[in-house]
mmCIF file of C-alpha atoms in Angstrom:
data_model
loop_
_atom_site.group_PDB
_atom_site.id
_atom_site.type_symbol
_atom_site.label_atom_id
_atom_site.label_comp_id
_atom_site.label_asym_id
_atom_site.label_seq_id
_atom_site.Cartn_x
_atom_site.Cartn_y
_atom_site.Cartn_z
ATOM 1 C CA MET A 1 29.698 -12.471 34.665
ATOM 2 C CA GLU A 2 28.943 -12.315 30.942
ATOM 3 C CA LYS A 3 28.474 -8.796 29.659
ATOM 4 C CA VAL A 4 25.325 -8.324 27.613
ATOM 5 C CA LEU A 5 25.490 -5.754 24.818
ATOM 6 C CA MET A 6 22.321 -3.970 23.826
ATOM 7 C CA PRO A 7 21.757 -3.744 20.050
ATOM 8 C CA LEU A 8 21.931 -0.228 18.636
ATOM 9 C CA TRP A 9 18.274 -0.174 17.617
ATOM 10 C CA SER A 10 17.227 -1.376 21.061
ATOM 11 C CA PHE A 11 19.280 1.390 22.662
ATOM 12 C CA LEU A 12 17.723 3.964 20.371
ATOM 13 C CA TYR A 13 14.246 2.634 21.103
ATOM 14 C CA LEU A 14 14.893 2.700 24.858
ATOM 15 C CA GLN A 15 16.258 6.206 24.512
ATOM 16 C CA CYS A 16 13.109 7.249 22.672
ATOM 17 C CA PHE A 17 10.933 5.636 25.327
ATOM 18 C CA LEU A 18 12.774 7.477 28.073
ATOM 19 C CA THR A 19 12.786 10.650 26.022
ATOM 20 C CA GLY A 20 9.048 10.312 25.559
ATOM 21 C CA ASN A 21 8.667 10.536 29.317
ATOM 22 C CA LEU A 22 11.050 13.451 29.665
ATOM 23 C CA VAL A 23 10.430 15.590 26.635
ATOM 24 C CA GLY A 24 7.900 18.326 26.516
ATOM 25 C CA SER A 25 5.904 17.842 23.326
ATOM 26 C CA PHE A 26 4.640 21.033 21.801
ATOM 27 C CA ALA A 27 0.921 20.781 21.105
ATOM 28 C CA LEU A 28 -0.313 20.762 17.533
ATOM 29 C CA PRO A 29 -1.309 24.237 16.333
ATOM 30 C CA SER A 30 -5.063 24.690 16.563
ATOM 31 C CA GLY A 31 -5.238 25.496 12.848
ATOM 32 C CA ALA A 32 -3.073 22.567 11.777
ATOM 33 C CA HIS A 33 -4.801 20.181 9.398
ATOM 34 C CA PRO A 34 -3.264 16.925 8.137
ATOM 35 C CA VAL A 35 -2.010 16.891 4.576
ATOM 36 C CA PRO A 36 -4.112 14.364 2.617
ATOM 37 C CA ILE A 37 -2.118 11.740 0.716
ATOM 38 C CA ILE A 38 -3.773 9.049 -1.408
ATOM 39 C CA SER A 39 -1.940 6.007 -2.738
ATOM 40 C CA MET A 40 -2.694 2.529 -4.078
ATOM 41 C CA VAL A 41 -1.531 -0.813 -2.721
ATOM 42 C CA GLY A 42 1.980 -1.735 -3.809
ATOM 43 C CA SER A 43 3.028 1.817 -4.661
ATOM 44 C CA GLN A 44 5.656 4.024 -3.029
ATOM 45 C CA VAL A 45 4.389 7.045 -1.136
ATOM 46 C CA VAL A 46 6.156 10.087 0.341
ATOM 47 C CA LEU A 47 4.835 11.707 3.514
ATOM 48 C CA PRO A 48 6.065 15.344 3.439
ATOM 49 C CA CYS A 49 8.182 16.851 6.222
ATOM 50 C CA SER A 50 10.607 19.799 6.482
ATOM 51 C CA TRP A 51 12.476 20.397 9.742
ATOM 52 C CA LYS A 52 13.989 23.777 8.760
ATOM 53 C CA GLY A 53 10.733 25.571 9.404
ATOM 54 C CA SER A 54 10.747 24.272 12.976
ATOM 55 C CA GLN A 55 14.433 24.481 13.900
ATOM 56 C CA LYS A 56 16.489 26.798 11.697
ATOM 57 C CA GLU A 57 19.786 26.300 13.545
ATOM 58 C CA MET A 58 19.758 22.501 13.594
ATOM 59 C CA THR A 59 22.661 20.771 11.815
ATOM 60 C CA PRO A 60 21.848 17.676 9.711
ATOM 61 C CA SER A 61 24.184 15.419 11.727
ATOM 62 C CA ALA A 62 22.254 16.267 14.906
ATOM 63 C CA CYS A 63 18.824 15.964 13.318
ATOM 64 C CA HIS A 64 16.702 13.625 15.448
ATOM 65 C CA ILE A 65 13.528 12.795 13.482
ATOM 66 C CA GLN A 66 10.556 10.857 14.809
ATOM 67 C CA TRP A 67 7.527 9.700 12.820
ATOM 68 C CA MET A 68 4.486 8.416 14.683
ATOM 69 C CA SER A 69 1.115 6.953 13.860
ATOM 70 C CA PRO A 70 -0.346 7.904 17.260
ATOM 71 C CA PRO A 71 0.186 6.450 19.726
ATOM 72 C CA HIS A 72 2.863 4.239 18.128
ATOM 73 C CA THR A 73 6.287 5.172 16.792
ATOM 74 C CA VAL A 74 6.730 4.160 13.141
ATOM 75 C CA PHE A 75 10.268 5.376 12.442
ATOM 76 C CA GLU A 76 13.029 7.207 14.273
ATOM 77 C CA GLN A 77 16.396 8.422 13.082
ATOM 78 C CA LEU A 78 19.336 10.200 14.703
ATOM 79 C CA GLY A 79 22.185 10.571 12.239
ATOM 80 C CA GLU A 80 22.843 7.096 10.853
ATOM 81 C CA ASP A 81 21.089 5.377 13.787
ATOM 82 C CA LYS A 82 17.616 4.196 12.812
ATOM 83 C CA TRP A 83 14.669 2.310 14.290
ATOM 84 C CA GLN A 84 11.470 1.156 12.561
ATOM 85 C CA ALA A 85 8.333 -0.636 13.729
ATOM 86 C CA ALA A 86 8.127 -4.346 12.879
ATOM 87 C CA GLU A 87 5.184 -3.938 10.478
ATOM 88 C CA PHE A 88 7.195 -1.382 8.474
ATOM 89 C CA ASP A 89 10.477 -3.311 8.536
ATOM 90 C CA GLY A 90 12.412 -2.669 5.327
ATOM 91 C CA ARG A 91 9.677 -0.417 3.939
ATOM 92 C CA VAL A 92 10.347 3.011 5.528
ATOM 93 C CA GLU A 93 13.221 5.473 5.327
ATOM 94 C CA VAL A 94 14.168 9.144 5.612
ATOM 95 C CA PRO A 95 17.063 9.626 3.156
ATOM 96 C CA LEU A 96 20.025 10.947 5.145
ATOM 97 C CA GLU A 97 21.388 12.838 2.153
ATOM 98 C CA LYS A 98 18.230 14.979 1.955
ATOM 99 C CA LEU A 99 18.328 16.122 5.572
ATOM 100 C CA SER A 100 20.892 18.818 4.717
ATOM 101 C CA SER A 101 18.184 20.636 2.758
ATOM 102 C CA GLY A 102 15.699 20.198 5.610
ATOM 103 C CA ASP A 103 13.775 17.365 3.932
ATOM 104 C CA CYS A 104 12.726 14.793 6.552
ATOM 105 C CA SER A 105 9.937 13.251 4.441
ATOM 106 C CA LEU A 106 9.114 9.637 5.238
ATOM 107 C CA ILE A 107 9.208 7.243 2.279
ATOM 108 C CA ILE A 108 6.962 4.191 2.603
ATOM 109 C CA LYS A 109 7.641 1.495 0.021
ATOM 110 C CA ASP A 110 5.187 -1.186 -1.076
ATOM 111 C CA VAL A 111 2.387 0.607 0.771
ATOM 112 C CA GLN A 112 -0.401 -1.582 2.190
ATOM 113 C CA ILE A 113 -4.082 -1.082 3.057
ATOM 114 C CA GLY A 114 -3.141 -1.471 6.717
ATOM 115 C CA ASP A 115 -0.862 1.588 6.432
ATOM 116 C CA THR A 116 -3.921 3.829 6.181
ATOM 117 C CA GLY A 117 -4.042 6.342 9.009
ATOM 118 C CA ARG A 118 -2.681 9.553 10.473
ATOM 119 C CA TYR A 119 1.059 10.177 10.695
ATOM 120 C CA GLU A 120 2.841 12.930 12.631
ATOM 121 C CA SER A 121 6.464 14.010 12.375
ATOM 122 C CA PHE A 122 8.562 15.554 15.161
ATOM 123 C CA ILE A 123 12.067 16.825 15.674
ATOM 124 C CA VAL A 124 13.685 16.096 19.031
ATOM 125 C CA VAL A 125 16.079 18.807 20.272
ATOM 126 C CA ASP A 126 18.320 18.983 23.324
ATOM 127 C CA GLY A 127 17.252 21.199 26.185
ATOM 128 C CA VAL A 128 18.517 22.244 29.625
ATOM 129 C CA ARG A 129 19.428 19.669 32.300
ATOM 130 C CA SER A 130 19.816 16.915 29.691
ATOM 131 C CA LYS A 131 16.135 17.083 28.868
ATOM 132 C CA SER A 132 14.837 17.244 25.330
ATOM 133 C CA SER A 133 11.918 18.843 23.597
ATOM 134 C CA ARG A 134 9.856 17.274 20.841
ATOM 135 C CA VAL A 135 8.708 19.833 18.301
ATOM 136 C CA PHE A 136 5.759 19.006 16.062
ATOM 137 C CA ILE A 137 6.443 19.430 12.331
ATOM 138 C CA GLN A 138 3.750 17.950 10.132
ATOM 139 C CA SER A 139 0.573 15.864 10.209
ATOM 140 C CA VAL A 140 -0.338 13.656 7.261
ATOM 141 C CA LYS A 141 -3.480 11.636 6.596
ATOM 142 C CA LEU A 142 -2.643 8.644 4.405
ATOM 143 C CA SER A 143 -5.397 6.798 2.543
ATOM 144 C CA VAL A 144 -4.465 3.571 0.760
ATOM 145 C CA THR A 145 -6.961 2.128 -1.707
ATOM 146 C CA ASP A 146 -7.159 -1.185 -3.537
ATOM 147 C CA HIS A 147 -7.137 -1.647 -7.301
ATOM 148 C CA LYS A 148 -10.381 -2.195 -9.241
ATOM 149 C CA SER A 149 -10.806 -3.204 -12.857
ATOM 150 C CA LEU A 150 -13.362 -4.658 -15.252
ATOM 151 C CA GLN A 151 -12.198 -6.993 -18.008
ATOM 152 C CA SER A 152 -13.719 -8.994 -20.833
ATOM 153 C CA HIS A 153 -12.137 -11.961 -22.604
ATOM 154 C CA LYS A 154 -13.237 -14.546 -25.106
ATOM 155 C CA PRO A 155 -13.221 -18.266 -24.253
ATOM 156 C CA GLY A 156 -9.764 -19.784 -24.616
ATOM 157 C CA GLU A 157 -7.905 -16.562 -23.769
ATOM 158 C CA ASP A 158 -5.819 -16.048 -20.618
ATOM 159 C CA LEU A 159 -6.528 -13.736 -17.689
ATOM 160 C CA VAL A 160 -3.479 -12.166 -16.049
ATOM 161 C CA LEU A 161 -4.271 -11.126 -12.484
ATOM 162 C CA GLU A 162 -1.931 -8.474 -11.113
ATOM 163 C CA LEU A 163 -1.002 -9.239 -7.490
ATOM 164 C CA TYR A 164 0.726 -5.811 -7.136
ATOM 165 C CA THR A 165 2.732 -6.685 -4.001
ATOM 166 C CA SER A 166 4.651 -9.519 -2.366
ATOM 167 C CA HIS A 167 2.243 -9.116 0.560
ATOM 168 C CA SER A 168 -0.595 -10.500 -1.582
ATOM 169 C CA PHE A 169 -1.442 -13.822 0.001
ATOM 170 C CA ALA A 170 -4.521 -15.297 -1.656
ATOM 171 C CA VAL A 171 -6.990 -15.041 -4.538
ATOM 172 C CA VAL A 172 -10.664 -15.816 -4.026
ATOM 173 C CA PHE A 173 -13.379 -16.163 -6.672
ATOM 174 C CA GLN A 174 -17.135 -15.653 -6.752
ATOM 175 C CA SER A 175 -18.812 -17.007 -9.889
ATOM 176 C CA ARG A 176 -21.514 -15.121 -11.721
ATOM 177 C CA ASN A 177 -24.387 -17.237 -10.351
ATOM 178 C CA SER A 178 -23.127 -17.731 -6.795
ATOM 179 C CA SER A 179 -22.799 -15.774 -3.564
ATOM 180 C CA VAL A 180 -20.068 -18.083 -2.231
ATOM 181 C CA TRP A 181 -16.384 -17.117 -2.295
ATOM 182 C CA GLU A 182 -14.055 -19.950 -3.319
ATOM 183 C CA SER A 183 -10.340 -20.118 -2.540
ATOM 184 C CA LEU A 184 -8.559 -20.115 -5.887
ATOM 185 C CA TRP A 185 -4.893 -19.649 -4.959
ATOM 186 C CA LYS A 186 -2.584 -19.088 -1.974
ATOM 187 C CA ARG A 187 1.032 -17.953 -2.003
ATOM 188 C CA GLY A 188 3.299 -20.964 -2.037
ATOM 189 C CA ASP A 189 0.890 -23.141 -4.034
ATOM 190 C CA GLU A 190 2.348 -25.156 -6.878
ATOM 191 C CA ASN A 191 1.447 -24.165 -10.429
ATOM 192 C CA THR A 192 -1.296 -26.199 -12.089
ATOM 193 C CA GLU A 193 -2.374 -26.755 -15.674
ATOM 194 C CA ARG A 194 -4.578 -23.646 -15.560
ATOM 195 C CA LEU A 195 -3.059 -21.537 -12.764
ATOM 196 C CA GLU A 196 0.486 -20.223 -13.025
ATOM 197 C CA LYS A 197 2.326 -17.767 -10.759
ATOM 198 C CA HIS A 198 5.001 -15.832 -12.639
ATOM 199 C CA PRO A 199 8.459 -16.773 -11.273
ATOM 200 C CA GLN A 200 9.611 -13.139 -11.109
ATOM 201 C CA PHE A 201 6.648 -10.780 -11.316
ATOM 202 C CA GLU A 202 3.642 -10.480 -9.019
ATOM 203 C CA GLN A 203 1.235 -11.943 -11.563
ATOM 204 C CA LEU A 204 -1.088 -14.942 -11.592
ATOM 205 C CA THR A 205 -2.284 -16.278 -14.957
ATOM 206 C CA ILE A 206 -5.538 -18.168 -15.391
ATOM 207 C CA LYS A 207 -5.252 -20.049 -18.678
ATOM 208 C CA ASN A 208 -7.802 -21.129 -21.273
ATOM 209 C CA LEU A 209 -10.779 -19.199 -19.898
ATOM 210 C CA ARG A 210 -14.230 -20.781 -19.869
ATOM 211 C CA SER A 211 -17.660 -19.293 -19.384
ATOM 212 C CA SER A 212 -17.675 -20.751 -15.862
ATOM 213 C CA ASP A 213 -14.699 -18.518 -15.020
ATOM 214 C CA GLU A 214 -16.899 -15.441 -15.323
ATOM 215 C CA GLY A 215 -17.306 -13.599 -12.030
ATOM 216 C CA ILE A 216 -15.383 -11.562 -9.459
ATOM 217 C CA TYR A 217 -11.756 -12.158 -8.470
ATOM 218 C CA LYS A 218 -10.310 -10.663 -5.291
ATOM 219 C CA VAL A 219 -6.639 -10.514 -4.343
ATOM 220 C CA LEU A 220 -6.216 -10.437 -0.543
ATOM 221 C CA ASP A 221 -3.267 -9.748 1.746
ATOM 222 C CA GLU A 222 -2.288 -11.680 4.892
ATOM 223 C CA ASN A 223 -4.955 -9.813 6.873
ATOM 224 C CA ASP A 224 -7.727 -10.591 4.345
ATOM 225 C CA LEU A 225 -7.732 -6.960 3.206
ATOM 226 C CA SER A 226 -8.469 -6.357 -0.455
ATOM 227 C CA VAL A 227 -5.500 -5.640 -2.726
ATOM 228 C CA SER A 228 -7.524 -5.712 -5.944
ATOM 229 C CA THR A 229 -10.921 -6.631 -7.377
ATOM 230 C CA VAL A 230 -11.456 -7.769 -10.970
ATOM 231 C CA GLN A 231 -14.879 -8.212 -12.562
ATOM 232 C CA LEU A 232 -14.443 -10.682 -15.443
ATOM 233 C CA TYR A 233 -16.805 -11.302 -18.354
ATOM 234 C CA VAL A 234 -16.263 -14.273 -20.675
ATOM 235 C CA GLU A 235 -18.347 -13.827 -23.830
ATOM 236 C CA GLU A 236 -17.862 -15.147 -27.343
ATOM 237 C CA ASN A 237 -19.207 -12.061 -29.141
ATOM 238 C CA PHE A 238 -17.862 -9.309 -26.867
ATOM 239 C CA SER A 239 -15.339 -6.896 -28.260
ATOM 240 C CA SER A 240 -12.099 -7.218 -26.342
ATOM 241 C CA PHE A 241 -11.932 -4.384 -23.813
ATOM 242 C CA ARG A 242 -10.529 -3.436 -20.468
ATOM 243 C CA ILE A 243 -11.596 -0.678 -18.107
ATOM 244 C CA HIS A 244 -8.804 -0.194 -15.597
ATOM 245 C CA GLU A 245 -8.668 2.245 -12.681
ATOM 246 C CA GLY A 246 -11.423 4.351 -14.213
ATOM 247 C CA HIS A 247 -9.836 4.666 -17.685
ATOM 248 C CA GLU A 248 -11.465 3.137 -20.760
ATOM 249 C CA LYS A 249 -9.705 1.283 -23.557
ATOM 250 C CA ILE A 250 -11.631 -0.507 -26.320
ATOM 251 C CA THR A 251 -10.175 -2.657 -29.101
ATOM 252 C CA ALA A 252 -12.542 -3.671 -31.886
ATOM 253 C CA ASP A 253 -11.275 -7.164 -32.644
ATOM 254 C CA ALA A 254 -14.607 -8.998 -32.706
ATOM 255 C CA ALA A 255 -17.825 -8.818 -34.686
ATOM 256 C CA PRO A 256 -19.072 -5.188 -34.877
ATOM 257 C CA THR A 257 -22.149 -4.207 -32.897
ATOM 258 C CA SER A 258 -24.690 -1.478 -33.572
ATOM 259 C CA SER A 259 -23.879 1.944 -32.082
ATOM 260 C CA GLY A 260 -27.003 1.789 -29.894
ATOM 261 C CA SER A 261 -26.085 -1.613 -28.470
ATOM 262 C CA ALA A 262 -22.496 -0.545 -27.905
ATOM 263 C CA LEU A 263 -23.587 2.554 -25.989
ATOM 264 C CA LEU A 264 -25.998 0.525 -23.870
ATOM 265 C CA LEU A 265 -23.322 -2.056 -23.155
ATOM 266 C CA MET A 266 -20.764 0.542 -22.097
ATOM 267 C CA SER A 267 -23.353 2.314 -19.938
ATOM 268 C CA VAL A 268 -24.088 -0.897 -18.051
ATOM 269 C CA LEU A 269 -20.413 -1.752 -17.650
ATOM 270 C CA LEU A 270 -19.475 1.703 -16.395
ATOM 271 C CA SER A 271 -22.318 1.529 -13.876
ATOM 272 C CA CYS A 272 -20.995 -1.816 -12.649
ATOM 273 C CA PHE A 273 -17.510 -0.331 -12.376
ATOM 274 C CA GLN A 274 -18.816 2.575 -10.279
ATOM 275 C CA VAL A 275 -20.556 0.133 -7.961
ATOM 276 C CA LEU A 276 -17.281 -1.754 -7.543
ATOM 277 C CA HIS A 277 -15.536 1.456 -6.508
ATOM 278 C CA LEU A 278 -18.056 1.927 -3.721
ATOM 279 C CA HIS A 279 -17.146 -1.388 -2.075
#
């Protein structure tokens, strides 16, 4: 009879499943509140965790760390043996070299909107009669937000849309005088005369802008969740400016305007930007 070998990660997962039925999980302290962490799509985020406060006599080589987004396990590590959930594959780690100092923080790379939620860390320790105990360490509330920006360009210029992450799947467009969203680009599409995906960077360039290109551009991931929103104005007499992530930058490279008109213009644009942040 052929002998079937179980992969290491499968063994670890099965062990965790069995452990989950055998371990006694210490309840969260009544005064424990999750640590709030805010990040933006495509960034790297660190969820804090320190096992030394929970188990002072634990040696790093025996440190069995479990991270959950209840009720699902996200990541588990025992020494060099690791397991990670499919949706986090290749994006999560607890650096082994930092465990000696008690740091069991979970690093999530290329964070996505879908990663938003509550995360809890545990340390699993051996007990009597081959049973184990799972000791609660830390609760973290992760909030992932999309990018929002407001840009103005003159006709004939190019718009560079940041895609931010390889998980960006599509770009949709709503023109200034329409309520309909049009599909503008999907990952894997060939470049055209006016649309070009950068061969290395996560950027999409719309060339030779026209007044009809004015409107809202949304970058979406595979689950149709927003990665970024760009409000574009195409005006001949506008000064070139960009308001990005709430910070203002103005370059006076067009015909000057009166101070009153400039203030009114910026007031309207900032109001629009605030409205975008609410959606």
